[in-house]
Coordinates of C-alpha atoms in Angstrom, one line a residue:
R1 CA 20.6 -2.8 33.6
A2 CA 17.1 -2.9 32.3
G3 CA 16.7 0.3 32.2
A4 CA 19.6 1.1 30.5
R5 CA 18.4 -1.7 27.6
G6 CA 15.2 0.2 27.8
A7 CA 16.2 3.4 26.9
A8 CA 17.8 1.7 23.5
M9 CA 14.5 0.5 22.1
E10 CA 12.5 2.2 19.6
P11 CA 9.2 3.0 21.1
E12 CA 6.5 -0.1 20.2
C13 CA 4.6 0.9 16.9
R14 CA 1.8 -0.8 16.3
V15 CA -0.4 -1.3 13.1
L16 CA -4.1 -2.3 13.0
S17 CA -4.1 -3.8 9.1
I18 CA -7.3 -4.7 7.5
Q19 CA -7.1 -6.5 4.4
S20 CA -7.5 -9.8 2.4
H21 CA -6.0 -12.8 3.8
V22 CA -4.9 -15.7 1.5
V23 CA -4.2 -19.3 2.9
R24 CA -1.7 -19.7 0.4
G25 CA 0.6 -17.2 -1.3
Y26 CA 1.3 -13.4 -0.7
V27 CA -1.8 -10.8 -1.0
G28 CA -3.6 -8.5 1.6
N29 CA -2.4 -9.0 4.9
K30 CA -0.2 -11.9 3.8
A31 CA 1.6 -10.0 2.1
A32 CA 1.9 -6.8 4.1
T33 CA 2.5 -8.4 7.6
F34 CA 5.8 -10.3 7.5
P35 CA 7.1 -6.9 6.0
L36 CA 6.5 -4.6 8.8
Q37 CA 6.8 -7.2 11.4
V38 CA 10.6 -7.6 9.8
L39 CA 10.4 -3.5 10.2
G40 CA 10.4 -3.8 13.9
F41 CA 6.2 -3.2 13.8
E42 CA 3.5 -5.1 15.9
V43 CA 0.9 -6.0 13.5
D44 CA -3.0 -6.6 14.3
T45 CA -4.5 -8.0 11.6
V46 CA -8.4 -8.1 10.7
N47 CA -8.9 -10.6 7.6
S48 CA -11.5 -8.9 5.4
V49 CA -11.7 -12.2 3.4
Q50 CA -10.5 -15.5 4.1
F51 CA -9.6 -17.4 0.6
S52 CA -7.9 -20.1 -0.2
N53 CA -5.4 -18.5 -2.3
H54 CA -5.9 -15.0 -4.5
T55 CA -8.5 -15.2 -7.1
G56 CA -5.9 -15.2 -10.1
Y57 CA -5.6 -19.1 -9.5
A58 CA -8.1 -21.2 -11.6
H59 CA -10.1 -21.9 -8.3
W60 CA -10.7 -20.2 -5.0
K61 CA -13.1 -20.7 -2.1
G62 CA -13.4 -19.1 1.5
Q63 CA -15.2 -16.8 3.5
V64 CA -16.0 -12.8 3.6
L65 CA -16.2 -10.5 6.4
N66 CA -19.4 -8.5 6.7
S67 CA -19.1 -5.1 8.2
D68 CA -20.8 -6.4 11.2
E69 CA -18.2 -9.1 12.2
L70 CA -16.1 -6.4 11.5
H71 CA -17.5 -4.0 14.1
E72 CA -17.4 -7.0 16.6
L73 CA -13.9 -7.5 16.2
Y74 CA -13.2 -3.9 16.8
E75 CA -15.9 -4.0 19.7
G76 CA -13.8 -6.8 21.2
L77 CA -10.6 -5.0 21.2
K78 CA -12.1 -2.1 22.6
L79 CA -13.6 -3.6 25.4
N80 CA -10.2 -4.8 26.6
E81 CA -9.2 -1.4 25.8
V82 CA -6.2 -2.5 23.4
N83 CA -7.3 -0.3 20.3
R84 CA -4.8 2.1 20.6
Y85 CA -3.0 2.2 17.2
D86 CA 0.0 4.4 15.6
Y87 CA -1.0 2.9 11.8
V88 CA -3.9 1.6 10.3
L89 CA -3.2 -0.2 7.0
T90 CA -5.9 -0.8 4.2
G91 CA -6.3 -2.3 1.0
Y92 CA -9.1 -4.0 -1.5
T93 CA -12.1 -3.7 -0.2
R94 CA -15.6 -4.9 -2.6
D95 CA -18.3 -3.9 0.2
T96 CA -19.6 -0.2 0.7
S97 CA -20.7 -0.8 4.2
F98 CA -17.4 -2.9 4.8
L99 CA -16.0 0.5 3.9
A100 CA -17.8 2.9 5.6
M101 CA -17.4 1.1 8.8
V102 CA -13.6 1.2 8.2
V103 CA -14.1 4.9 8.1
D104 CA -15.8 5.2 11.1
I105 CA -12.9 2.9 13.3
V106 CA -10.2 5.1 11.5
Q107 CA -12.3 8.2 13.2
E108 CA -12.5 6.5 16.5
L109 CA -9.0 5.6 16.6
K110 CA -7.8 9.4 15.2
Q111 CA -9.9 10.9 18.1
Q112 CA -7.9 8.7 21.1
N113 CA -4.4 9.5 19.0
S114 CA -4.8 12.4 17.6
N115 CA -1.4 11.4 15.9
L116 CA -2.6 8.4 14.2
V117 CA -1.4 7.3 10.3
Y118 CA -4.3 6.0 8.1
V119 CA -2.1 4.3 4.9
C120 CA -5.0 3.6 2.5
D121 CA -4.1 1.7 -0.7
P122 CA -7.6 3.0 -3.0
V123 CA -7.6 -0.3 -4.4
M124 CA -10.5 0.4 -7.6
G125 CA -9.1 -0.6 -11.1
D126 CA -6.2 -0.2 -13.6
K127 CA -5.2 0.0 -16.7
W128 CA -4.3 -2.5 -19.6
N129 CA -3.4 -1.6 -22.9
G130 CA -4.3 2.1 -22.2
D131 CA -7.8 1.7 -21.0
G132 CA -8.8 1.8 -17.6
S133 CA -11.4 -0.6 -16.0
M134 CA -12.6 -0.6 -12.8
Y135 CA -12.5 -4.4 -11.0
V136 CA -14.8 -3.3 -7.8
P137 CA -18.2 -2.3 -8.0
K138 CA -19.0 1.3 -8.9
D139 CA -20.2 2.5 -5.9
L140 CA -17.2 2.0 -4.0
L141 CA -15.6 5.2 -5.9
P142 CA -17.8 7.8 -3.9
V143 CA -17.3 6.5 -1.0
Y144 CA -13.3 6.4 -1.2
R145 CA -13.6 10.0 -2.7
D146 CA -16.0 11.3 -0.3
K147 CA -15.1 9.6 2.8
V148 CA -12.2 7.4 2.7
V149 CA -9.5 9.7 0.9
P150 CA -10.5 12.5 3.4
V151 CA -9.3 10.6 6.5
A152 CA -6.5 9.3 5.3
D153 CA -2.7 10.7 5.8
I154 CA -1.1 8.7 2.9
I155 CA -2.6 7.2 -0.4
T156 CA -1.2 4.9 -2.8
P157 CA -3.5 5.3 -5.9
N158 CA -2.2 4.0 -9.2
Q159 CA -2.4 6.3 -12.2
F160 CA -6.3 5.3 -13.0
E161 CA -7.4 5.2 -9.3
A162 CA -6.1 8.9 -9.1
E163 CA -7.9 10.0 -12.0
L164 CA -10.8 8.2 -10.9
L165 CA -10.3 10.1 -7.2
T166 CA -10.1 13.6 -9.0
G167 CA -12.1 13.4 -12.0
R168 CA -9.1 14.5 -14.0
K169 CA -7.0 12.4 -16.7
I170 CA -3.5 12.6 -16.7
Y171 CA -1.1 12.7 -19.9
T172 CA 1.9 14.2 -18.8
E173 CA 4.0 14.7 -15.6
K174 CA 2.5 18.0 -15.2
D175 CA -0.8 16.7 -15.2
A176 CA 0.3 14.2 -12.6
L177 CA 1.6 16.8 -10.0
E178 CA -1.6 19.2 -10.5
V179 CA -4.0 15.7 -9.9
M180 CA -1.4 14.8 -6.6
D181 CA -2.2 18.7 -5.4
M182 CA -6.2 18.0 -5.9
L183 CA -5.4 14.7 -4.0
H184 CA -3.6 16.6 -1.0
A185 CA -6.4 19.4 -0.7
M186 CA -9.0 16.3 -0.2
G187 CA -6.8 15.3 3.3
P188 CA -3.9 13.2 2.7
E189 CA -0.5 14.9 3.1
T190 CA 1.4 12.0 1.2
V191 CA 0.5 10.9 -2.0
V192 CA 2.5 8.6 -4.1
I193 CA 1.2 7.3 -7.3
T194 CA 2.4 4.1 -7.7
S195 CA 2.6 3.3 -11.2
S196 CA 1.6 5.2 -14.5
D197 CA 1.7 5.1 -18.3
L198 CA 3.6 7.9 -18.6
Q199 CA 6.7 8.0 -20.9
A200 CA 10.1 7.4 -18.7
P201 CA 13.2 9.4 -19.1
L202 CA 15.0 6.4 -19.1
G203 CA 13.1 4.3 -21.4
N204 CA 10.2 2.0 -22.3
D205 CA 12.1 -0.6 -20.3
Y206 CA 11.3 1.2 -16.8
L207 CA 8.4 2.1 -15.0
I208 CA 7.2 5.9 -13.3
A209 CA 6.0 6.2 -10.2
L210 CA 5.7 9.7 -8.4
G211 CA 5.3 11.1 -5.0
S212 CA 4.3 14.1 -3.3
H213 CA 4.7 15.2 0.3
R214 CA 2.9 18.3 1.7
K215 CA 3.7 19.6 4.9
T216 CA 2.0 22.7 7.0
K217 CA 4.8 24.2 9.4
A218 CA 3.9 25.8 12.6
D219 CA 3.9 29.1 11.2
G220 CA 0.8 28.4 7.9
T221 CA 3.2 27.8 5.0
R222 CA 3.6 24.7 3.1
I223 CA 6.1 23.1 1.7
T224 CA 5.7 20.4 -1.0
Q225 CA 8.4 17.6 -1.7
R226 CA 7.7 16.0 -4.9
I227 CA 9.9 12.8 -6.3
R228 CA 9.9 11.0 -9.4
V229 CA 11.0 7.1 -9.2
E230 CA 11.9 5.2 -12.5
S231 CA 12.1 1.6 -11.9
P232 CA 13.3 -1.4 -14.4
K233 CA 10.0 -3.6 -15.9
V234 CA 9.5 -6.9 -14.9
D235 CA 8.1 -8.9 -17.2
A236 CA 5.5 -11.2 -15.4
V237 CA 2.3 -10.4 -13.8
F238 CA 2.4 -10.4 -9.9
V239 CA -0.5 -10.3 -7.4
G240 CA 0.2 -8.8 -4.0
T241 CA 2.6 -6.4 -5.3
G242 CA 0.3 -3.1 -4.2
D243 CA -0.2 -4.2 -0.4
L244 CA 3.9 -5.0 -0.3
F245 CA 4.4 -1.5 -1.5
A246 CA 2.0 0.4 0.9
A247 CA 3.2 -1.6 3.8
M248 CA 7.1 -0.8 2.8
L249 CA 6.1 2.7 2.2
L250 CA 4.1 2.9 5.7
A251 CA 7.4 1.7 7.4
W252 CA 9.9 3.9 5.5
T253 CA 8.1 7.0 5.8
H254 CA 7.7 6.0 9.5
K255 CA 11.6 5.9 9.8
H256 CA 11.9 8.5 7.6
P257 CA 9.3 10.8 8.2
N258 CA 10.7 13.9 6.6
N259 CA 12.2 12.4 3.4
L260 CA 9.9 11.2 1.0
K261 CA 12.7 10.4 -1.5
V262 CA 14.8 8.1 0.9
A263 CA 11.8 6.1 2.1
C264 CA 10.4 5.6 -1.9
E265 CA 14.0 5.0 -2.8
K266 CA 13.8 2.0 0.0
T267 CA 10.4 0.7 -0.7
V268 CA 11.1 0.5 -4.4
S269 CA 14.6 -1.0 -4.5
A270 CA 13.0 -3.6 -1.7
M271 CA 10.2 -4.1 -4.2
Q272 CA 12.9 -4.6 -6.8
H273 CA 15.0 -7.1 -5.0
V274 CA 11.5 -9.2 -4.3
L275 CA 10.3 -9.1 -7.7
Q276 CA 13.8 -9.9 -9.5
R277 CA 14.1 -13.0 -6.9
T278 CA 10.4 -14.1 -7.5
I279 CA 10.7 -14.0 -11.7
K280 CA 14.1 -16.2 -11.1
S281 CA 12.7 -18.6 -9.2
A282 CA 9.5 -18.7 -11.0
K283 CA 11.3 -19.4 -14.4
V284 CA 13.4 -22.0 -12.6
Q285 CA 10.0 -23.8 -11.8
A286 CA 8.2 -23.5 -14.6
G287 CA 11.5 -24.9 -17.0
E288 CA 12.6 -23.6 -19.9
G289 CA 10.3 -22.1 -22.3
N290 CA 7.4 -22.6 -20.0
K291 CA 5.4 -19.5 -18.8
P292 CA 5.2 -19.6 -15.1
N293 CA 1.8 -20.1 -13.6
S294 CA 0.2 -18.3 -10.2
A295 CA 1.5 -20.5 -8.3
Q296 CA 4.8 -19.9 -9.4
L297 CA 4.8 -16.6 -9.6
E298 CA 3.6 -15.9 -5.7
L299 CA 6.2 -13.6 -4.1
R300 CA 9.1 -14.8 -2.5
M301 CA 8.8 -13.0 0.7
V302 CA 10.5 -15.2 2.9
Q303 CA 13.5 -16.0 1.0
S304 CA 13.5 -11.7 0.7
K305 CA 13.9 -10.7 4.6
K306 CA 17.2 -9.2 4.4
D307 CA 16.1 -7.3 1.4
I308 CA 13.3 -6.2 3.3
E309 CA 15.1 -5.2 6.3
N310 CA 18.1 -3.5 4.8
P311 CA 17.4 -2.9 1.3
E312 CA 20.3 -2.0 -1.4
I313 CA 19.6 1.0 -2.8
I314 CA 19.4 -0.1 -6.8
V315 CA 16.2 2.5 -7.6
N316 CA 17.0 6.4 -7.2
A317 CA 14.2 9.1 -6.9
T318 CA 14.9 12.6 -8.8
V319 CA 13.6 15.5 -7.0
L320 CA 11.3 17.5 -8.9

C-alpha cells in the first residue's frame, strides 16, 4: 500500500533560499518561505541578515551575516552530505564578498546537480518619479552583471535593474524585448521584468510586467516565448512584494516549465489577491482618513494561504 501511495506523491523538491530575515513582518525569507512551503517545496533558509523588522520602519535593530559565516553554514550542510538542491533563490544583498560567496555555492551545487535552477532577484534599486537610483552600494552592479547573472537561470529585475545590467535604457516595449534578449545572452533562460514605467494598453491605472523564456531545443534551434502582464496598480508602498514574486515565480515555473504565460498569470494573480487583502486590512486598522503605517502594511501572508495555493486567475497575460 505504501508503494501505491508513494507513486502518487510528487518527488521532493528542495530550495536553498539565501535572503534576509525579519522577526516581525514579511520580507526576504519571511516572504518567500511560507508560499513555497504551501506550494509543496522543502525550503532550507540561510538568513543573510536578522533584523527586528524591515528598514522602512522608524527603528530597526539586528545582525548581518558575513561571507565567512555563510561559507561556514554551507560547509556544515556539505559535511553531512545534505547539500543537494533543486533550486537556489536569492534576493537583497548589500555586500560584494557575500554575493561572490553565493556564486561559489551556486556553482558547486550545479556541479552536483546539473539540473539545478538558480532564481535570482538582482535587487539594486528602483525608479521614483522617473528617476532611477541605487539603494545598494554601486560596486554590487559589476558583481551581478559579470558573476551572478551568468550563473542564474531565472532573473526578476525591475526595469531600472534591467537597464543597469545591460547598460541600455528602456523607453518602449520594443526596447524592453531587446533588453531581455541581451539578458538571455548573458545566461538566464527566463527573464521577467517585474515592473516598468511603460504605458500600459489598459491605461494609467495598470502596471506592465514583461516576461521572456528562451529555450534551446535538442537540435540547437531556439524558441522564445514572450508575454506582457498588466496588473492593476495598488495605491500603497508595500515591502517584500519582490521577494514574494520571485518565490511564487519559482514555484509556478516549476509546475508549468514550458508555459511562462500560465506561470506569470498565477504569480501575478496571487500577488493581486495578497495586495488587495493587505491594503483593505491596513485601511481598517489605520482608521478613516489616516494613512496606514509600515506595521499595518505588512503583507497578509497567512490570511492569503488559499490564494497562494490555488490562485484564481484575475490577471491575464498577453503573448507577444
